[in-house]
Structures are given as C-alpha cells and as structure tokens.
Amino acid sequence: AQTVTQSQPEMSVQEAETVTLSCTYDTSESNYYLFWYKQPPSRQMILVIRQEAYKQQNATENRFSVNFQKAAKSFSLKISDSQLGDTAMYFCAFMNLGAGSYQLTFGKGTKLSVIP
Amino acid sequence: DADVTQTPRNRITKTGKRIMLECSQTKGHDRMYWYRQDPGLGLRLIYYSFDVKDINKGEISDGYSVSRQAQAKFSLSLESAIPNQTALYFCATSDLVAGGTDTQYFGPGTRLTVL
C-alpha cells in the first residue's frame, strides 16, 4: 500500500514571498502520478499541479512549481509571489497506475496562511 | 456553471436514517468516484465506477452503497446512518485521455452530520 506524508501541518508566508510545502511518499511501484490539490475555505478541491513519474522535468503552472525527486520519493510544492488567495489547505496525492482503480491516496494536508 | 455538482450541499440527519447523496457531471467523463474527508485524515476512497455497469469498492466501503444511474450520475447511499459517518463527502470524475493523465476533478462537497 502507498502512503503519503506531509510533515508540516501548518505554515505561514508573507504576501509576495516564496514558500515550499513538503511531501514524501512510499511506494514500490514505478508507474504513478503525483498531484497537489488546494482546498480553500470554500472546501472545493482544486487541482494545482500534476507530475508524471516517468518525466524527469519538474512540472510548472504559473507561480506553482514542484521539485520531484524520484529516488528520494519526494514531491515538494513551491509557491512563488504568494497571494492572499493562496490561503488554503494543500494536499499531496499519489495515484498508482498499476492498481487498476486509479484512486488517489492523499496526505493529511498542510494548512497555509498568507499574511498581508 | 459547475462541471461536477453535488446535492445536497449540507445535510443533518439522525442515526438509523437512510440518506442519499447525489452527484452529477457535465464533463462527459466515464469515471466517477466517491471520497470521504475527515479532519486530519485527508480524503479516502469509498467507491468508484468506470462506467454504468462497473462498480467497485474502495478503501472504506462498509456502511455505504452506490448506484450509477447514467454516465453522468453517481449516487452514494448510507442505508442506516451512524454518527461516525459524519464527514465531508466528495464526488470526483476523470477521463483517461490517450497519452494524458487521469486527473480527477472534484465537486463542491456535501457536509453530512449524523446525530
């Protein structure tokens, strides 16, 4: 079974600064995807970024980028130029493509607060 | 307009009652999922369906049942609700595009309280 660990229950960052959220995962699989989802106070789950394990290049979406270290099983999220609207819970998630279900295994989340 | 809708958005019920949560999507996706979110535990998979005739149990299916009425509709039922089923419930959809990523898109969630 896969596990996803987010070691930072809460973090804060000043507006316009950069913050990095950590995520590690444990798997024996080689074919998988990784995701970061954002859950603002509205409770909607919003996809932030995704990474295919077979790709060496780190994914980037505007102000959001990842540092994917496959050997270390690490998948951190960097948010640049933080904005007040980035305040939310952030969940790291793992999808094992070999399992057949395509289910997502989530970490427990990191609560990020952006301070004006 | 939302691509994935859930009804109701909030529900309070009593122990022993039967309750149904509904999910509809206009994304045209084949795959639909039900997840449960508890504080401090992230989301966990209850059931999933890859098409109308395909229903599968997830990690925590005990006490739940589902119905895939059509490609666009996937309902979750609690036959006899109990207090530890108090949680936030999410429906999600996905569609595996050739060469793409099976990304799941979530509905707005249903907050269920069982007294």
mmCIF file of C-alpha atoms in Angstrom:
data_model
loop_
_atom_site.group_PDB
_atom_site.id
_atom_site.type_symbol
_atom_site.label_atom_id
_atom_site.label_comp_id
_atom_site.label_asym_id
_atom_site.label_seq_id
_atom_site.Cartn_x
_atom_site.Cartn_y
_atom_site.Cartn_z
ATOM 1 C CA ALA A 1 0.000 0.000 0.000
ATOM 2 C CA GLN A 2 1.106 3.525 -0.672
ATOM 3 C CA THR A 3 1.428 6.193 1.967
ATOM 4 C CA VAL A 4 1.756 9.931 1.570
ATOM 5 C CA THR A 5 3.283 12.053 4.305
ATOM 6 C CA GLN A 6 3.034 15.806 4.680
ATOM 7 C CA SER A 7 5.218 16.693 7.635
ATOM 8 C CA GLN A 8 4.133 20.327 8.004
ATOM 9 C CA PRO A 9 0.619 20.588 9.487
ATOM 10 C CA GLU A 10 0.673 24.385 9.261
ATOM 11 C CA MET A 11 2.782 27.023 7.544
ATOM 12 C CA SER A 12 2.631 30.749 7.013
ATOM 13 C CA VAL A 13 4.222 33.076 4.489
ATOM 14 C CA GLN A 14 4.277 36.804 3.898
ATOM 15 C CA GLU A 15 2.466 38.062 0.851
ATOM 16 C CA ALA A 16 4.750 38.179 -2.221
ATOM 17 C CA GLU A 17 7.253 35.784 -0.639
ATOM 18 C CA THR A 18 8.040 32.199 -1.638
ATOM 19 C CA VAL A 19 7.066 29.109 0.331
ATOM 20 C CA THR A 20 7.749 25.406 -0.130
ATOM 21 C CA LEU A 21 5.435 22.652 1.079
ATOM 22 C CA SER A 22 6.901 19.190 1.622
ATOM 23 C CA CYS A 23 5.548 15.808 0.624
ATOM 24 C CA THR A 24 7.098 12.368 0.723
ATOM 25 C CA TYR A 25 5.570 9.102 -0.377
ATOM 26 C CA ASP A 26 6.294 5.448 -0.005
ATOM 27 C CA THR A 27 5.720 3.037 -2.867
ATOM 28 C CA SER A 28 7.280 0.088 -4.598
ATOM 29 C CA GLU A 29 5.578 0.998 -7.856
ATOM 30 C CA SER A 30 7.376 2.617 -10.783
ATOM 31 C CA ASN A 31 4.416 3.915 -12.776
ATOM 32 C CA TYR A 32 2.474 6.581 -10.955
ATOM 33 C CA TYR A 33 1.342 10.176 -10.933
ATOM 34 C CA LEU A 34 1.609 12.801 -8.224
ATOM 35 C CA PHE A 35 -0.698 15.737 -7.611
ATOM 36 C CA TRP A 36 -1.105 18.783 -5.440
ATOM 37 C CA TYR A 37 -4.657 19.861 -4.646
ATOM 38 C CA LYS A 38 -5.727 23.070 -2.929
ATOM 39 C CA GLN A 39 -8.744 23.313 -0.620
ATOM 40 C CA PRO A 40 -9.673 26.905 0.258
ATOM 41 C CA PRO A 41 -12.227 27.726 2.967
ATOM 42 C CA SER A 42 -14.958 27.187 0.377
ATOM 43 C CA ARG A 43 -13.911 23.472 0.735
ATOM 44 C CA GLN A 44 -13.718 22.940 -3.038
ATOM 45 C CA MET A 45 -10.849 20.624 -4.036
ATOM 46 C CA ILE A 46 -8.903 22.356 -6.799
ATOM 47 C CA LEU A 47 -6.109 20.796 -8.821
ATOM 48 C CA VAL A 48 -2.919 22.845 -8.552
ATOM 49 C CA ILE A 49 -0.349 20.788 -10.418
ATOM 50 C CA ARG A 50 0.411 17.238 -11.531
ATOM 51 C CA GLN A 51 3.573 15.266 -12.274
ATOM 52 C CA GLU A 52 4.040 12.032 -14.171
ATOM 53 C CA ALA A 53 6.680 9.844 -12.530
ATOM 54 C CA TYR A 54 8.300 8.952 -15.856
ATOM 55 C CA LYS A 55 9.026 12.593 -16.594
ATOM 56 C CA GLN A 56 12.298 13.956 -15.267
ATOM 57 C CA GLN A 57 11.331 17.569 -15.856
ATOM 58 C CA ASN A 58 9.603 19.236 -12.946
ATOM 59 C CA ALA A 59 6.066 20.464 -13.633
ATOM 60 C CA THR A 60 5.297 24.187 -13.546
ATOM 61 C CA GLU A 61 1.996 26.045 -13.570
ATOM 62 C CA ASN A 62 2.415 29.807 -13.391
ATOM 63 C CA ARG A 63 3.500 30.614 -9.807
ATOM 64 C CA PHE A 64 3.415 26.953 -8.770
ATOM 65 C CA SER A 65 6.236 24.512 -9.379
ATOM 66 C CA VAL A 66 7.339 21.187 -7.992
ATOM 67 C CA ASN A 67 10.632 19.629 -7.047
ATOM 68 C CA PHE A 68 10.217 15.960 -7.907
ATOM 69 C CA GLN A 69 12.984 13.724 -6.558
ATOM 70 C CA LYS A 70 12.015 10.206 -7.623
ATOM 71 C CA ALA A 71 14.854 8.364 -5.910
ATOM 72 C CA ALA A 72 14.167 10.168 -2.652
ATOM 73 C CA LYS A 73 10.379 9.795 -3.136
ATOM 74 C CA SER A 74 9.926 13.477 -2.518
ATOM 75 C CA PHE A 75 7.460 15.844 -4.197
ATOM 76 C CA SER A 76 7.540 19.377 -2.823
ATOM 77 C CA LEU A 77 5.421 22.322 -3.976
ATOM 78 C CA LYS A 78 6.891 25.796 -4.337
ATOM 79 C CA ILE A 79 4.595 28.791 -4.434
ATOM 80 C CA SER A 80 6.226 31.975 -5.670
ATOM 81 C CA ASP A 81 4.933 35.515 -5.164
ATOM 82 C CA SER A 82 2.389 34.265 -2.610
ATOM 83 C CA GLN A 83 -1.038 35.874 -2.770
ATOM 84 C CA LEU A 84 -3.803 36.148 -0.196
ATOM 85 C CA GLY A 85 -5.906 33.829 -2.329
ATOM 86 C CA ASP A 86 -3.337 31.092 -1.840
ATOM 87 C CA THR A 87 -4.502 30.695 1.763
ATOM 88 C CA ALA A 88 -5.850 27.140 1.875
ATOM 89 C CA MET A 89 -5.216 23.538 2.841
ATOM 90 C CA TYR A 90 -2.844 21.866 0.408
ATOM 91 C CA PHE A 91 -2.980 18.132 -0.158
ATOM 92 C CA CYS A 92 -0.376 15.988 -1.832
ATOM 93 C CA ALA A 93 -1.816 12.934 -3.585
ATOM 94 C CA PHE A 94 -0.459 9.769 -5.215
ATOM 95 C CA MET A 95 -2.024 7.679 -7.971
ATOM 96 C CA ASN A 96 -0.729 4.162 -8.635
ATOM 97 C CA LEU A 97 -1.358 3.398 -12.293
ATOM 98 C CA GLY A 98 -0.787 -0.309 -11.771
ATOM 99 C CA ALA A 99 -3.589 -0.747 -9.224
ATOM 100 C CA GLY A 100 -6.486 -0.574 -11.667
ATOM 101 C CA SER A 101 -8.600 1.718 -9.540
ATOM 102 C CA TYR A 102 -6.787 4.968 -10.325
ATOM 103 C CA GLN A 103 -7.657 6.037 -6.831
ATOM 104 C CA LEU A 104 -5.888 8.922 -5.183
ATOM 105 C CA THR A 105 -4.082 8.403 -1.889
ATOM 106 C CA PHE A 106 -3.919 11.685 -0.017
ATOM 107 C CA GLY A 107 -1.658 13.081 2.649
ATOM 108 C CA LYS A 108 -3.159 14.737 5.702
ATOM 109 C CA GLY A 109 -2.643 18.207 4.328
ATOM 110 C CA THR A 110 -0.739 21.396 5.126
ATOM 111 C CA LYS A 111 -2.636 24.492 6.161
ATOM 112 C CA LEU A 112 -1.044 27.512 4.502
ATOM 113 C CA SER A 113 -1.767 31.033 5.644
ATOM 114 C CA VAL A 114 -0.642 34.001 3.559
ATOM 115 C CA ILE A 115 -0.105 37.050 5.754
ATOM 116 C CA PRO A 116 -0.670 40.550 4.337
ATOM 117 C CA ASP B 1 -21.558 26.625 -14.466
ATOM 118 C CA ALA B 2 -20.063 23.881 -12.362
ATOM 119 C CA ASP B 3 -18.959 20.739 -14.189
ATOM 120 C CA VAL B 4 -19.469 18.494 -11.158
ATOM 121 C CA THR B 5 -22.410 19.183 -8.864
ATOM 122 C CA GLN B 6 -23.392 17.567 -5.595
ATOM 123 C CA THR B 7 -26.709 17.663 -3.779
ATOM 124 C CA PRO B 8 -27.386 18.423 -1.044
ATOM 125 C CA ARG B 9 -24.511 20.698 -0.019
ATOM 126 C CA ASN B 10 -25.286 20.240 3.640
ATOM 127 C CA ARG B 11 -27.398 17.659 5.438
ATOM 128 C CA ILE B 12 -28.211 16.851 9.030
ATOM 129 C CA THR B 13 -29.820 13.521 9.758
ATOM 130 C CA LYS B 14 -30.435 11.158 12.636
ATOM 131 C CA THR B 15 -28.918 7.813 13.477
ATOM 132 C CA GLY B 16 -30.613 4.974 11.628
ATOM 133 C CA LYS B 17 -31.969 7.084 8.779
ATOM 134 C CA ARG B 18 -31.344 6.258 5.140
ATOM 135 C CA ILE B 19 -29.763 9.045 3.174
ATOM 136 C CA MET B 20 -28.675 9.518 -0.422
ATOM 137 C CA LEU B 21 -26.051 11.914 -1.723
ATOM 138 C CA GLU B 22 -26.172 12.688 -5.418
ATOM 139 C CA CYS B 23 -23.512 13.642 -7.915
ATOM 140 C CA SER B 24 -23.957 14.844 -11.478
ATOM 141 C CA GLN B 25 -21.374 15.848 -14.049
ATOM 142 C CA THR B 26 -21.426 17.564 -17.405
ATOM 143 C CA LYS B 27 -17.799 16.821 -18.260
ATOM 144 C CA GLY B 28 -18.673 13.692 -20.218
ATOM 145 C CA HIS B 29 -16.281 11.621 -18.127
ATOM 146 C CA ASP B 30 -16.666 7.885 -17.772
ATOM 147 C CA ARG B 31 -15.077 7.503 -14.363
ATOM 148 C CA MET B 32 -16.676 8.650 -11.143
ATOM 149 C CA TYR B 33 -15.549 8.377 -7.531
ATOM 150 C CA TRP B 34 -16.851 8.971 -4.017
ATOM 151 C CA TYR B 35 -14.424 10.096 -1.315
ATOM 152 C CA ARG B 36 -14.831 10.901 2.336
ATOM 153 C CA GLN B 37 -12.850 13.579 4.174
ATOM 154 C CA ASP B 38 -12.409 13.529 7.933
ATOM 155 C CA PRO B 39 -10.467 16.192 9.847
ATOM 156 C CA GLY B 40 -6.768 15.391 9.889
ATOM 157 C CA LEU B 41 -7.120 12.336 7.639
ATOM 158 C CA GLY B 42 -7.209 13.672 4.101
ATOM 159 C CA LEU B 43 -9.601 12.040 1.603
ATOM 160 C CA ARG B 44 -10.303 8.316 1.416
ATOM 161 C CA LEU B 45 -11.960 6.390 -1.412
ATOM 162 C CA ILE B 46 -15.386 4.825 -0.724
ATOM 163 C CA TYR B 47 -16.494 3.550 -4.170
ATOM 164 C CA TYR B 48 -15.610 4.089 -7.796
ATOM 165 C CA SER B 49 -17.181 3.361 -11.160
ATOM 166 C CA PHE B 50 -15.579 3.234 -14.583
ATOM 167 C CA ASP B 51 -18.892 3.033 -16.449
ATOM 168 C CA VAL B 52 -22.579 2.369 -15.823
ATOM 169 C CA LYS B 53 -22.078 -1.371 -15.439
ATOM 170 C CA ASP B 54 -18.868 -1.190 -13.436
ATOM 171 C CA ILE B 55 -18.965 -0.556 -9.670
ATOM 172 C CA ASN B 56 -16.042 -1.203 -7.354
ATOM 173 C CA LYS B 57 -15.400 -0.932 -3.635
ATOM 174 C CA GLY B 58 -12.758 1.410 -2.375
ATOM 175 C CA GLU B 59 -10.788 1.578 0.824
ATOM 176 C CA ILE B 60 -13.722 2.250 3.179
ATOM 177 C CA SER B 61 -16.918 0.903 1.579
ATOM 178 C CA ASP B 62 -18.514 -0.682 4.666
ATOM 179 C CA GLY B 63 -21.818 1.009 5.526
ATOM 180 C CA TYR B 64 -22.169 2.570 2.068
ATOM 181 C CA SER B 65 -23.686 1.622 -1.278
ATOM 182 C CA VAL B 66 -23.702 3.322 -4.657
ATOM 183 C CA SER B 67 -25.732 3.494 -7.827
ATOM 184 C CA ARG B 68 -24.560 4.617 -11.266
ATOM 185 C CA GLN B 69 -27.843 5.633 -12.854
ATOM 186 C CA ALA B 70 -26.271 7.018 -16.004
ATOM 187 C CA GLN B 71 -22.882 8.073 -17.252
ATOM 188 C CA ALA B 72 -23.434 11.472 -15.683
ATOM 189 C CA LYS B 73 -24.940 10.407 -12.338
ATOM 190 C CA PHE B 74 -23.417 8.558 -9.407
ATOM 191 C CA SER B 75 -25.227 8.366 -6.061
ATOM 192 C CA LEU B 76 -23.927 7.374 -2.647
ATOM 193 C CA SER B 77 -26.292 5.893 -0.049
ATOM 194 C CA LEU B 78 -25.998 5.362 3.653
ATOM 195 C CA GLU B 79 -28.536 2.640 4.419
ATOM 196 C CA SER B 80 -28.574 3.263 8.164
ATOM 197 C CA ALA B 81 -26.573 6.327 9.099
ATOM 198 C CA ILE B 82 -24.378 6.315 12.200
ATOM 199 C CA PRO B 83 -22.576 9.222 13.898
ATOM 200 C CA ASN B 84 -19.091 8.186 12.759
ATOM 201 C CA GLN B 85 -20.241 8.733 9.184
ATOM 202 C CA THR B 86 -20.296 12.450 9.906
ATOM 203 C CA ALA B 87 -17.860 13.832 7.353
ATOM 204 C CA LEU B 88 -17.375 15.841 4.185
ATOM 205 C CA TYR B 89 -18.167 13.775 1.091
ATOM 206 C CA PHE B 90 -16.706 14.481 -2.331
ATOM 207 C CA CYS B 91 -17.616 13.204 -5.748
ATOM 208 C CA ALA B 92 -14.922 13.243 -8.433
ATOM 209 C CA THR B 93 -14.761 12.458 -12.132
ATOM 210 C CA SER B 94 -11.982 11.631 -14.545
ATOM 211 C CA ASP B 95 -11.421 10.553 -18.098
ATOM 212 C CA LEU B 96 -8.279 8.825 -19.266
ATOM 213 C CA VAL B 97 -7.203 10.580 -22.403
ATOM 214 C CA ALA B 98 -4.720 8.678 -24.534
ATOM 215 C CA GLY B 99 -1.279 9.825 -23.558
ATOM 216 C CA GLY B 100 -2.685 12.033 -20.822
ATOM 217 C CA THR B 101 -3.010 11.983 -17.070
ATOM 218 C CA ASP B 102 -6.050 10.524 -15.339
ATOM 219 C CA THR B 103 -6.714 13.709 -13.426
ATOM 220 C CA GLN B 104 -9.681 13.762 -11.073
ATOM 221 C CA TYR B 105 -11.930 16.815 -10.834
ATOM 222 C CA PHE B 106 -13.942 17.273 -7.673
ATOM 223 C CA GLY B 107 -17.416 18.507 -6.878
ATOM 224 C CA PRO B 108 -18.038 21.105 -4.152
ATOM 225 C CA GLY B 109 -18.611 18.523 -1.424
ATOM 226 C CA THR B 110 -21.527 17.573 0.837
ATOM 227 C CA ARG B 111 -21.199 18.125 4.552
ATOM 228 C CA LEU B 112 -23.130 15.363 6.330
ATOM 229 C CA THR B 113 -23.844 15.382 10.051
ATOM 230 C CA VAL B 114 -25.361 12.316 11.706
ATOM 231 C CA LEU B 115 -26.817 12.998 15.148
#
